[in-house]
mmCIF file of C-alpha atoms and ligand atoms in Angstrom:
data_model
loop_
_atom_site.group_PDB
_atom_site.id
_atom_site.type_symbol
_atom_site.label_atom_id
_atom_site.label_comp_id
_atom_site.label_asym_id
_atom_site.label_seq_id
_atom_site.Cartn_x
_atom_site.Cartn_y
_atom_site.Cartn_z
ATOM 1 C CA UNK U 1 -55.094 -18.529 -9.353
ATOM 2 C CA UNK U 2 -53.321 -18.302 -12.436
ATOM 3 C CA UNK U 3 -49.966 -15.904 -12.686
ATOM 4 C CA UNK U 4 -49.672 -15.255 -16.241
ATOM 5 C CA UNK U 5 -52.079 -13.459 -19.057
ATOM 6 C CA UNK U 6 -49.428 -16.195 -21.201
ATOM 7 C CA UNK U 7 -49.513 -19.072 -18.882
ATOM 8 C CA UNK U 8 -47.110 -20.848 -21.484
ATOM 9 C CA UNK U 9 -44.638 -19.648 -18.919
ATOM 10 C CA UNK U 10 -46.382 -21.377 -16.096
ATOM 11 C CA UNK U 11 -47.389 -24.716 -17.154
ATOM 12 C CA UNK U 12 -48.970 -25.738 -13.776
ATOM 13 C CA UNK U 13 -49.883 -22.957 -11.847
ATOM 14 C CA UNK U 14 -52.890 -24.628 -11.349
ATOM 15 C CA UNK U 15 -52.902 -27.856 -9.917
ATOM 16 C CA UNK U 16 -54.998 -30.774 -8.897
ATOM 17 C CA UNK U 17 -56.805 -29.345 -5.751
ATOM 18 C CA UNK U 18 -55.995 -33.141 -4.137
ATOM 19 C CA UNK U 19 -51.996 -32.490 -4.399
ATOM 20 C CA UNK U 20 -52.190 -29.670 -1.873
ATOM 21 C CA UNK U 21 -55.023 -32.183 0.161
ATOM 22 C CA UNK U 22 -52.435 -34.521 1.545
ATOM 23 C CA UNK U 23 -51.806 -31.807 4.064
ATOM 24 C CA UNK U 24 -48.613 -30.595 2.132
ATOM 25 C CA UNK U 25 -48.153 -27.104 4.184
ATOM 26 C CA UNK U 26 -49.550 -28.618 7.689
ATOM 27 C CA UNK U 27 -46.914 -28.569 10.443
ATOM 28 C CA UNK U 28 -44.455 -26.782 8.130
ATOM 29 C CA UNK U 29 -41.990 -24.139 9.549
ATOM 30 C CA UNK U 30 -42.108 -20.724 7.276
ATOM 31 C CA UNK U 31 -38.963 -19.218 6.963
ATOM 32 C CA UNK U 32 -37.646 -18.422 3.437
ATOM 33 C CA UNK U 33 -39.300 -17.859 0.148
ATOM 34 C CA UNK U 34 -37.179 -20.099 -1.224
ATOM 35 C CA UNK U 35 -38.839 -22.971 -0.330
ATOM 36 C CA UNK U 36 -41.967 -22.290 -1.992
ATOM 37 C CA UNK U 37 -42.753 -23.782 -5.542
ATOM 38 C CA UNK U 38 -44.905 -21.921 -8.030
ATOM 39 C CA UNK U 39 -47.784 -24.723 -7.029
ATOM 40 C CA UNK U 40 -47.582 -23.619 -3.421
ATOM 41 C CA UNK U 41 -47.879 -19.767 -4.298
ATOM 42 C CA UNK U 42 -51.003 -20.818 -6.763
ATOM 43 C CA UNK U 43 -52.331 -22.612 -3.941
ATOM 44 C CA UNK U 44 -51.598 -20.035 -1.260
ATOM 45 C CA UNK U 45 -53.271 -17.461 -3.462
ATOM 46 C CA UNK U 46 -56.424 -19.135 -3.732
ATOM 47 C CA UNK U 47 -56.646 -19.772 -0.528
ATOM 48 C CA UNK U 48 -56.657 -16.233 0.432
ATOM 49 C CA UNK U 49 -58.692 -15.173 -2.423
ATOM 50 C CA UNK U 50 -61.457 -17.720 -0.661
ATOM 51 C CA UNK U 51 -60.888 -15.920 2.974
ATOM 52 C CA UNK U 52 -60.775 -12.204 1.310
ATOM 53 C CA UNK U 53 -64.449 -13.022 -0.426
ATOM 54 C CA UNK U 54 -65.212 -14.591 3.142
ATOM 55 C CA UNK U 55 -64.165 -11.698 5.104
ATOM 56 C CA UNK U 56 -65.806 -9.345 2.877
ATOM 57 C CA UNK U 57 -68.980 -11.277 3.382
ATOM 58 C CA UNK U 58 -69.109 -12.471 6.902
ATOM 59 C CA UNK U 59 -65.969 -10.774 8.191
ATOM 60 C CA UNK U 60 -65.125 -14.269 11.073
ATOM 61 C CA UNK U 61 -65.107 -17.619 10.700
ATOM 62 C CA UNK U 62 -64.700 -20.794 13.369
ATOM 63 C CA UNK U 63 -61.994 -22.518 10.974
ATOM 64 C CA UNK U 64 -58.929 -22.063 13.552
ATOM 65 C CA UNK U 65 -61.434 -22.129 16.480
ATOM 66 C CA UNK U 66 -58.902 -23.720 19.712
ATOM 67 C CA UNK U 67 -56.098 -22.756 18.229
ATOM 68 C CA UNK U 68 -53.413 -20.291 19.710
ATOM 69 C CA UNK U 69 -50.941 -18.259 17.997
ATOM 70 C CA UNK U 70 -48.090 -16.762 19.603
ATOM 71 C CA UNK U 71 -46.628 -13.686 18.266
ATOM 72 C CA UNK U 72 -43.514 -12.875 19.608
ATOM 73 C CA UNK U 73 -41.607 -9.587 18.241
ATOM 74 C CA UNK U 74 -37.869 -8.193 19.702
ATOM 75 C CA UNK U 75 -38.262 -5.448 16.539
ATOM 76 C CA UNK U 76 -40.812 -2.787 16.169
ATOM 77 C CA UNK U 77 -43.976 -3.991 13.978
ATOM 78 C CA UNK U 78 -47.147 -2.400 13.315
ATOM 79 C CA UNK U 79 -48.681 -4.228 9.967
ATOM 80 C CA UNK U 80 -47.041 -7.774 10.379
ATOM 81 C CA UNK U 81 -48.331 -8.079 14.635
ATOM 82 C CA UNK U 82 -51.614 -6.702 14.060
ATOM 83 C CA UNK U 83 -52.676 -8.314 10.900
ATOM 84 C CA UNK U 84 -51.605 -11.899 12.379
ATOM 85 C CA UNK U 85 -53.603 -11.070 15.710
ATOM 86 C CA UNK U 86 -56.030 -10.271 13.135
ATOM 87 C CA UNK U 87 -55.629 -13.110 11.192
ATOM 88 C CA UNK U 88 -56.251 -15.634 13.777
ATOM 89 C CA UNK U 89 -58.957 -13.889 15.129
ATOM 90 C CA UNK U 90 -60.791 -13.984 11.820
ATOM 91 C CA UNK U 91 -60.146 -17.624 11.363
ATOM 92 C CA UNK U 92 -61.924 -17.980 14.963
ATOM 93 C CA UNK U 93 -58.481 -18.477 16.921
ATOM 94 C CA UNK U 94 -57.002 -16.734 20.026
ATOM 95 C CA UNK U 95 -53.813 -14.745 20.109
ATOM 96 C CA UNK U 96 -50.638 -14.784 23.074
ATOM 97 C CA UNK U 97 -48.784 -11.636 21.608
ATOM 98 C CA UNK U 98 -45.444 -10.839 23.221
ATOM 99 C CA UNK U 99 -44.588 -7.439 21.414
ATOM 100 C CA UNK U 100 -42.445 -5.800 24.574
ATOM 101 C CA UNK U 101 -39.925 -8.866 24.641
ATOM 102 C CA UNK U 102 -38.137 -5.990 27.261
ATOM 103 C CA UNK U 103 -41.152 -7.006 29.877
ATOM 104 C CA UNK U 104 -40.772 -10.684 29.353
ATOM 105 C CA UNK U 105 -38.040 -13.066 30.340
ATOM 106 C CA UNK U 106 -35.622 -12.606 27.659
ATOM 107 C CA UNK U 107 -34.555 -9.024 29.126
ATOM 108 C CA UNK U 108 -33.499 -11.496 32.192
ATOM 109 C CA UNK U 109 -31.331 -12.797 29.316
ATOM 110 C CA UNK U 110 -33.526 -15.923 28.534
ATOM 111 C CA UNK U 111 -32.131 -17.435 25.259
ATOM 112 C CA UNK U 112 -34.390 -17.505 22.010
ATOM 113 C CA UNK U 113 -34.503 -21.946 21.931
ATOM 114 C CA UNK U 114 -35.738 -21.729 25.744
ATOM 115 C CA UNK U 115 -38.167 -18.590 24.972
ATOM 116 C CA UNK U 116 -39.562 -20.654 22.071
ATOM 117 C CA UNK U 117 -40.040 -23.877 23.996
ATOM 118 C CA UNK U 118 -42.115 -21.722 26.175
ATOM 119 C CA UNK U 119 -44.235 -20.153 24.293
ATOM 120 C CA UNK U 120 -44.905 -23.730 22.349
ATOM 121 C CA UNK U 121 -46.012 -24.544 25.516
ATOM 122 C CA UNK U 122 -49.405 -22.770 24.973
ATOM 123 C CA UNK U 123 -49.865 -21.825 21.695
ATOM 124 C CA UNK U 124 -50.143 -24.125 18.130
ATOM 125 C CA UNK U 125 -47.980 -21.417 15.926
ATOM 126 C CA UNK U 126 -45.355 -18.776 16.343
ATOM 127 C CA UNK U 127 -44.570 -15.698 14.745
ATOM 128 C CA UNK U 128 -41.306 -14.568 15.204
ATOM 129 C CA UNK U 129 -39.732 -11.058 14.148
ATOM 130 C CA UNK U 130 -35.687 -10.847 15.430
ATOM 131 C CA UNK U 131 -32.791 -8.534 14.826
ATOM 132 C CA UNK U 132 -30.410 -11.213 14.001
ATOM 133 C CA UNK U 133 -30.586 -12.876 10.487
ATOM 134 C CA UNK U 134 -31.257 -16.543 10.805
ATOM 135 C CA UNK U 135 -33.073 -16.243 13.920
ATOM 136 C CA UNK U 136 -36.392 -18.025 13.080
ATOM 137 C CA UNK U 137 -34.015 -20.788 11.443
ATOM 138 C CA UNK U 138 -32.259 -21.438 14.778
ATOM 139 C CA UNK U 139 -35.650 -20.888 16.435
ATOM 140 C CA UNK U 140 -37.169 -23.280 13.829
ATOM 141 C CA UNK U 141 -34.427 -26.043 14.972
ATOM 142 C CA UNK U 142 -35.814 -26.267 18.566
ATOM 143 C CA UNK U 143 -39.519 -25.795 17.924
ATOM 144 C CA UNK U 144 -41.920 -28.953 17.205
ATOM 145 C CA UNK U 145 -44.290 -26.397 16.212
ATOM 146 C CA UNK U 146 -44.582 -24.235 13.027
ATOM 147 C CA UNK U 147 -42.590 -21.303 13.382
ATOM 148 C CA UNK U 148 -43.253 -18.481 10.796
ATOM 149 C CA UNK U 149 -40.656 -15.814 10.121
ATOM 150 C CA UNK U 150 -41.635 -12.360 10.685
ATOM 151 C CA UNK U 151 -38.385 -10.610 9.105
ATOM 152 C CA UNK U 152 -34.957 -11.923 10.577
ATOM 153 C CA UNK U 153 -32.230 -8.655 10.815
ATOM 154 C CA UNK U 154 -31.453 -7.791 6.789
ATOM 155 C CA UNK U 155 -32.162 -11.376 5.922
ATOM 156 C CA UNK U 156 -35.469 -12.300 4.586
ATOM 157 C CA UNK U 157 -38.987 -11.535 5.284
ATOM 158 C CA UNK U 158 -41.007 -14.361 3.423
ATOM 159 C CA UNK U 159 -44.490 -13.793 4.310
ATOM 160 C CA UNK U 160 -44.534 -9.893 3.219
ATOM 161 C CA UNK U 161 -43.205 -11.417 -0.201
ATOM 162 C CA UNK U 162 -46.159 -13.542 0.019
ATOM 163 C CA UNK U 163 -48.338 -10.468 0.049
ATOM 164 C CA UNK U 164 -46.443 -8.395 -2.138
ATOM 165 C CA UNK U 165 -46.736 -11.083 -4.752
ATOM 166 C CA UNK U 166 -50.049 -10.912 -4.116
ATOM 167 C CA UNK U 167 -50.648 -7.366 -4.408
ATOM 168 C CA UNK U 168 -48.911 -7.865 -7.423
ATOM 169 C CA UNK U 169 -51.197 -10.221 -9.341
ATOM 170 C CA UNK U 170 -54.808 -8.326 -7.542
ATOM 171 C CA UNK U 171 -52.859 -4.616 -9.057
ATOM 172 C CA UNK U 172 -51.798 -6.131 -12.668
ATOM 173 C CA UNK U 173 -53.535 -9.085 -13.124
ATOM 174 C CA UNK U 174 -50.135 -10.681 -13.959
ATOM 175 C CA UNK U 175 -46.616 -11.492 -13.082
ATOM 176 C CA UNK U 176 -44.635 -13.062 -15.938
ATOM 177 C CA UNK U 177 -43.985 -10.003 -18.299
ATOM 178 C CA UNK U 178 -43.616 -7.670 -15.907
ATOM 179 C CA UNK U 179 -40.919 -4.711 -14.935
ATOM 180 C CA UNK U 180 -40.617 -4.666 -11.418
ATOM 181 C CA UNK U 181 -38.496 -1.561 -10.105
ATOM 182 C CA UNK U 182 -37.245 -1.594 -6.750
ATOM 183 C CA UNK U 183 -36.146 1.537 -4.886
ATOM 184 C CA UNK U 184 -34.686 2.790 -2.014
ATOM 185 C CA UNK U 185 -32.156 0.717 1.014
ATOM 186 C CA UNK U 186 -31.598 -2.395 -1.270
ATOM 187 C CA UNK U 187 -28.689 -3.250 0.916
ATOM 188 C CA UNK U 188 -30.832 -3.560 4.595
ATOM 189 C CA UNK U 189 -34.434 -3.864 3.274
ATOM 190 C CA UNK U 190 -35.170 -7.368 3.672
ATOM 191 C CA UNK U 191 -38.690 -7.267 2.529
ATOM 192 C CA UNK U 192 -36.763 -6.506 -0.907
ATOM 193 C CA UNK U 193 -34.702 -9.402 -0.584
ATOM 194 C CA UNK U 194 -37.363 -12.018 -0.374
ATOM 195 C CA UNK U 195 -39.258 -9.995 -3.040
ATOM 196 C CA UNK U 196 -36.640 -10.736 -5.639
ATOM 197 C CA UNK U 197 -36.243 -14.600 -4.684
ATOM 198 C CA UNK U 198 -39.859 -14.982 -5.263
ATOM 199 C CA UNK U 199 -39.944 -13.096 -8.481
ATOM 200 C CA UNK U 200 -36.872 -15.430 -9.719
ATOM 201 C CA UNK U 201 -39.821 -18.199 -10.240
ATOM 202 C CA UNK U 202 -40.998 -15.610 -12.888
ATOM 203 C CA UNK U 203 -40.130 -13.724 -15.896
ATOM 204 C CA UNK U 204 -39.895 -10.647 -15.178
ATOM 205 C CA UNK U 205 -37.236 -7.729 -15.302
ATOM 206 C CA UNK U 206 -35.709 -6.017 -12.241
ATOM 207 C CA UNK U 207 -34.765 -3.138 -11.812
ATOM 208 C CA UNK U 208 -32.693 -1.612 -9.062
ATOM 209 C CA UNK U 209 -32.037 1.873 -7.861
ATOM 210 C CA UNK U 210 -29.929 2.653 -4.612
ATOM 211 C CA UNK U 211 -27.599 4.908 -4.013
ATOM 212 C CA UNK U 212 -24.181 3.513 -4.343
ATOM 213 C CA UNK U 213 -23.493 2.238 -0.649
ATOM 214 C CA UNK U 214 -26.803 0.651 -0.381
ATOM 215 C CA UNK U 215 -27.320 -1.514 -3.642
ATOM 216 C CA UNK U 216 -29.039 -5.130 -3.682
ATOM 217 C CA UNK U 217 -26.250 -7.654 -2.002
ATOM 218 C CA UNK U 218 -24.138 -9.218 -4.371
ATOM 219 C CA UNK U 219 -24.779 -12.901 -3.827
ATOM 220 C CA UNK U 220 -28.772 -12.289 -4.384
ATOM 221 C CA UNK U 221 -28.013 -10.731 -7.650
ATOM 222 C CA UNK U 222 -25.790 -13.709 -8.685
ATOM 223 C CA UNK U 223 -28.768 -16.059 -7.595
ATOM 224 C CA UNK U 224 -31.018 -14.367 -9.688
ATOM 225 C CA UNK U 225 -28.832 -14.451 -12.344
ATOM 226 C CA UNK U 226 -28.026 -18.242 -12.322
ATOM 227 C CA UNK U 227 -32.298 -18.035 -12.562
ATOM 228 C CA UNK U 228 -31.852 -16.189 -15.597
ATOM 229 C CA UNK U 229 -33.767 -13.212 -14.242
ATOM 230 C CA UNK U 230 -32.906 -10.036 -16.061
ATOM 231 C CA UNK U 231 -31.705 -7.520 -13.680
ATOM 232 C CA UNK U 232 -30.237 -3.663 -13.752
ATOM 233 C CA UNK U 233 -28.677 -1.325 -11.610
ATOM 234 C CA UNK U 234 -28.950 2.442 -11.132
ATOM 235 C CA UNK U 235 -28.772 5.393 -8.722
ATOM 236 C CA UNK U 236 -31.086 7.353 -10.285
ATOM 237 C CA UNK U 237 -34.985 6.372 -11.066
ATOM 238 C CA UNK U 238 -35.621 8.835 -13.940
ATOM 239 C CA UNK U 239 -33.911 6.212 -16.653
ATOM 240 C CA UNK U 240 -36.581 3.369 -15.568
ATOM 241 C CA UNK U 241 -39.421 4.867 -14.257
ATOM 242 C CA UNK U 242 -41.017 5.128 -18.013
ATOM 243 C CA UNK U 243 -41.135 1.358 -18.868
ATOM 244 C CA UNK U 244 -41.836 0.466 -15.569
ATOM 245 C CA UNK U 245 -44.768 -2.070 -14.156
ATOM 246 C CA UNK U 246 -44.435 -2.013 -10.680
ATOM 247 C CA UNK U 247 -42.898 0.630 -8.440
ATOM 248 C CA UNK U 248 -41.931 -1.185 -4.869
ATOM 249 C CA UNK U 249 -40.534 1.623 -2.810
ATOM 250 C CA UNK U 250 -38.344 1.092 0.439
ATOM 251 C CA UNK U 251 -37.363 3.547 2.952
ATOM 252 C CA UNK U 252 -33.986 3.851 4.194
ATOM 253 C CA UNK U 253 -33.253 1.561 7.274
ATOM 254 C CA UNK U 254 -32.198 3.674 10.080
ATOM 255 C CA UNK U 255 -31.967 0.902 12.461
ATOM 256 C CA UNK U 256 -29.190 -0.599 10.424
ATOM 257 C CA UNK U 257 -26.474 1.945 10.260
ATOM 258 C CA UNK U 258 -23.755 1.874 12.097
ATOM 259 C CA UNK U 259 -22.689 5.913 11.795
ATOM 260 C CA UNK U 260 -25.966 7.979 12.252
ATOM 261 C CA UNK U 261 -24.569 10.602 9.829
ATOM 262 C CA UNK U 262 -24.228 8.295 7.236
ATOM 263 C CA UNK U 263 -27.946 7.584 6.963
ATOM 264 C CA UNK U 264 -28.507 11.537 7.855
ATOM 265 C CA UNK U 265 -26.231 11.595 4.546
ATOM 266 C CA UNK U 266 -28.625 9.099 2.603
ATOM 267 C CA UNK U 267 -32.054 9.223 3.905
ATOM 268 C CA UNK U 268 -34.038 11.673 1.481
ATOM 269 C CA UNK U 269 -32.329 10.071 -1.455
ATOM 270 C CA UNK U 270 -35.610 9.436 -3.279
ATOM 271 C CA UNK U 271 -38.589 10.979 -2.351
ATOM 272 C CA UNK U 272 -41.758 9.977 -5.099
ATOM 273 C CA UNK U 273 -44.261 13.051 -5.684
ATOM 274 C CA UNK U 274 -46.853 13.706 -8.376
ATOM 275 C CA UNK U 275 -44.417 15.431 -10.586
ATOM 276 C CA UNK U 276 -41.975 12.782 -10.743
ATOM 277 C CA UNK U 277 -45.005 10.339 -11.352
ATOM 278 C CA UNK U 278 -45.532 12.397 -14.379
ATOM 279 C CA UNK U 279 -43.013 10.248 -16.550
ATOM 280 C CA UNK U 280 -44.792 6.503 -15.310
ATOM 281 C CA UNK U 281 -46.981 4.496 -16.977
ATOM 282 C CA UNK U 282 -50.805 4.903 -15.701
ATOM 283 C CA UNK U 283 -51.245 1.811 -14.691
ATOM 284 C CA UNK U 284 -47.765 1.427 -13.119
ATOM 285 C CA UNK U 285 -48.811 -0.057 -9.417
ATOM 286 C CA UNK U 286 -46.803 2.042 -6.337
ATOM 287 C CA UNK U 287 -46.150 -0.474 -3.544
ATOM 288 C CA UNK U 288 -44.230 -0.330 -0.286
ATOM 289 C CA UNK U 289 -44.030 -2.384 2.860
ATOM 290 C CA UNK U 290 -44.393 0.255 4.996
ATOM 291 C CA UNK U 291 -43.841 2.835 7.414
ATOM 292 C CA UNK U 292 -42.916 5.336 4.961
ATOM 293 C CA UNK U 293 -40.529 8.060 6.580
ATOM 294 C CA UNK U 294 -40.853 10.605 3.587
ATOM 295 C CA UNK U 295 -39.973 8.740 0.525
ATOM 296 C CA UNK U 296 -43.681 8.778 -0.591
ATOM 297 C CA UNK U 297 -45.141 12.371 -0.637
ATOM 298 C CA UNK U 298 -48.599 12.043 1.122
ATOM 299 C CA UNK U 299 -49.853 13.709 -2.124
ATOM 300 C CA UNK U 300 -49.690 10.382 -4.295
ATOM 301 C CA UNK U 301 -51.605 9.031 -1.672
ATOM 302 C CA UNK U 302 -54.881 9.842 -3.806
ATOM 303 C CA UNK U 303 -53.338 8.654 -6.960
ATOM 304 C CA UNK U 304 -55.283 5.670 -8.278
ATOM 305 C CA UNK U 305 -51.716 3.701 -8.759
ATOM 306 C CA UNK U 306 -50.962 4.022 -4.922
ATOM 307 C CA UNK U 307 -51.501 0.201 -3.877
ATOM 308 C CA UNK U 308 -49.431 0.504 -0.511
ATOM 309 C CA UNK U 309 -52.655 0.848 1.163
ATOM 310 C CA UNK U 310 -54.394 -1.960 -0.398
ATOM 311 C CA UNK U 311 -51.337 -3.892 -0.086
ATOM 312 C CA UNK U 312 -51.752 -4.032 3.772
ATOM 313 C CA UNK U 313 -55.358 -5.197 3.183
ATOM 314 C CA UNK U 314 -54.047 -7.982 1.052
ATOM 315 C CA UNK U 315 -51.422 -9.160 3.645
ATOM 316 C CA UNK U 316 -54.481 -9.492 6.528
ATOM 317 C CA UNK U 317 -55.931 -12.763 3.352
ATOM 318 C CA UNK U 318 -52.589 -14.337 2.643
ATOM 319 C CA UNK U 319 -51.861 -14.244 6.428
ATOM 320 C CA UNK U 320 -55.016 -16.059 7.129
ATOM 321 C CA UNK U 321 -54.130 -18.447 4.558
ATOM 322 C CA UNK U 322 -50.385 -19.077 5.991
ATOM 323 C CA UNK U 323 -51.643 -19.481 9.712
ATOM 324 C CA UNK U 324 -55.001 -22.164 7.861
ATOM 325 C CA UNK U 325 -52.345 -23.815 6.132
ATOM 326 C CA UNK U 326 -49.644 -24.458 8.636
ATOM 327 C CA UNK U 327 -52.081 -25.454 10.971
ATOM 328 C CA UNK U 328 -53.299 -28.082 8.706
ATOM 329 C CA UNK U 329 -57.436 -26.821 7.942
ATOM 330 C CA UNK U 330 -57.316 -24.805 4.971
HETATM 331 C C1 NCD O 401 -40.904 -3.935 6.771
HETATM 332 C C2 NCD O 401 -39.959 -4.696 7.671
HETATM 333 O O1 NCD O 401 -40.192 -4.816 8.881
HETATM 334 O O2 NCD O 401 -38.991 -5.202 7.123
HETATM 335 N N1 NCD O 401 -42.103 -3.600 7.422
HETATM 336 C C3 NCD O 401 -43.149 -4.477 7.349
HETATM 337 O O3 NCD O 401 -43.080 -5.595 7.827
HETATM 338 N N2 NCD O 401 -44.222 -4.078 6.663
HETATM 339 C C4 NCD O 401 -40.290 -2.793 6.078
HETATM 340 C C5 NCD O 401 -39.573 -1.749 6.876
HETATM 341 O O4 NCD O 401 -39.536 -1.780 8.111
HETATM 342 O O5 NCD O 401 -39.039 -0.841 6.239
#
């Protein structure tokens, strides 16, 4: 997998196959973007690219055959659970999914190390989605096996970066060059947040548009900056939408206000239908991490750019991959 058309940018996306061979991911804890190079992504990426021709073909392998993943969510999920059960299960493993933690032993106020050492117990890998940022961290402190962040509160969610990268190069056949405009709760979203890490490895222009009280946090914006990654701000998409690449739309986080009226006040701030796609560029690629609560009209849904479909498909290979790599057998 290369990442540029101009790969002047990105000397060694490509390396040696045997540099990856020593095992470099296996036993590894997955909890931030930032501790991925531009070799791992290449090598990631081509090791999902292998599973999505496999899964296409044959549809299950035996690669992870004995091995158990845990999956253990205290926040709502739909895409993230089900496309690691799936994951596993394609790779030939077995899942132990705890998605009501309110039936399990933390509602009898178990704490997260002693819930972790638990499910260890029995399974080879856990996924963990919490309300409080830098819960798979603390999680990740007590666990001797790989623990893979499943979004932690506001804070980061590294392995839908993974696939949004992803979706990224299979959409535009590129990264460096790009204009990526994000849209929508830049303040809560943290799918955003790990998005723009991972694109600080690039060069490529960001654009922001939030409405005032829910812009991209100030201390991700100065990281990105220090990267030399070009970045703007706006409240309105109309100025950007034009020159822009890649369209990654958020919905409002709900879960994270504090005054319900306040997000009554802010939650159909953007709402992307065929008319205001009129002013985009036709190959522009619309992404989101999904659920959608309005901000995509149901209409664009047939629109060739729409990738937020496809974009779930994407995340089932590059899940595959994390879980193969972790576990030491991709
Ligand atoms: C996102 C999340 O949980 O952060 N969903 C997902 O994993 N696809 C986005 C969201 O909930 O808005």
């Amino acid at each position: 997998m290369t990442f540029a058309a101009n790969t002047m940018n990105v000397p060694s996306a490509r390396l040696p196959f045997a540099t990856h061979h020593d095992g470099r991911f296996k036993g590894n804890h997955i909890l931030s973007v930032s501790q991925f190079s531009l070799e791992d992504l290449a090598y990631i990426f081509d090791v999902a690219e292998e599973f999505r021709l496999i899964v296409r073909r044959i549809g299950i392998m035996d690669l992870l055959k004995g091995h158990v993943l845990a999956t253990l969510f205290y926040e709502p999920s739909t895409r993230t659970s089900s496309s690691f059960i799936a994951a596993i299960q394609r790779l030939g493993g077995t899942v132990v999914p705890i998605s009501e933690v309110r039936y399990s032993s933390v509602s009898k106020g178990e704490s997260l190390p002693d819930t972790i050492r638990t499910l260890e117990s029995y399974a080879d890998v856990i996924v963990l989605r919490h309300h409080e940022v830098g819960a798979a961290a603390l999680a990740a402190k007590y666990a001797r096996k790989p623990i893979i962040n499943a979004g932690d509160g506001i804070g980061e969610h590294p392995t839908q970066a993974l696939l949004d990268l992803f979706t990224i190069l299979q959409e535009r056949g590129k990264i460096d060059g790009l204009i990526i405009t994000m849209l929508g709760d830049l303040k809560n979203g943290r799918t955003v947040h790990s998005l723009a890490k991972l694109l600080s490895l690039f060069k490529v222009k960001i654009n922001y548009v939030s409405p005032d009280a829910l812009k991209m946090p100030a201390d991700l914006k100065s990281l990105l900056q220090e990267k030399g990654v070009q970045q703007a701000e706006y409240s309105d998409l109309h100025p950007v939408l034009g020159d822009t690449d890649v369209l990654y739309v958020t919905r409002i986080q709900q879960e994270r206000f504090e005054d319900p009226r306040e997000y009554e006040h802010l939650k159909d701030s953007y709402v992307i239908t065929p008319e205001v796609l009129q002013g985009a560029k036709s190959e522009m690629a619309i992404m989101h991490p999904l659920p959608r609560v309005g901000e995509i009209s149901m209409d664009v849904d047939d629109d060739p750019r729409a990738a937020y479909f496809r974009q779930m498909e994407y995340g089932l290979y590059v899940r595959m991959a994390l879980l193969a790599l972790v576990l030491g057998k991709a």
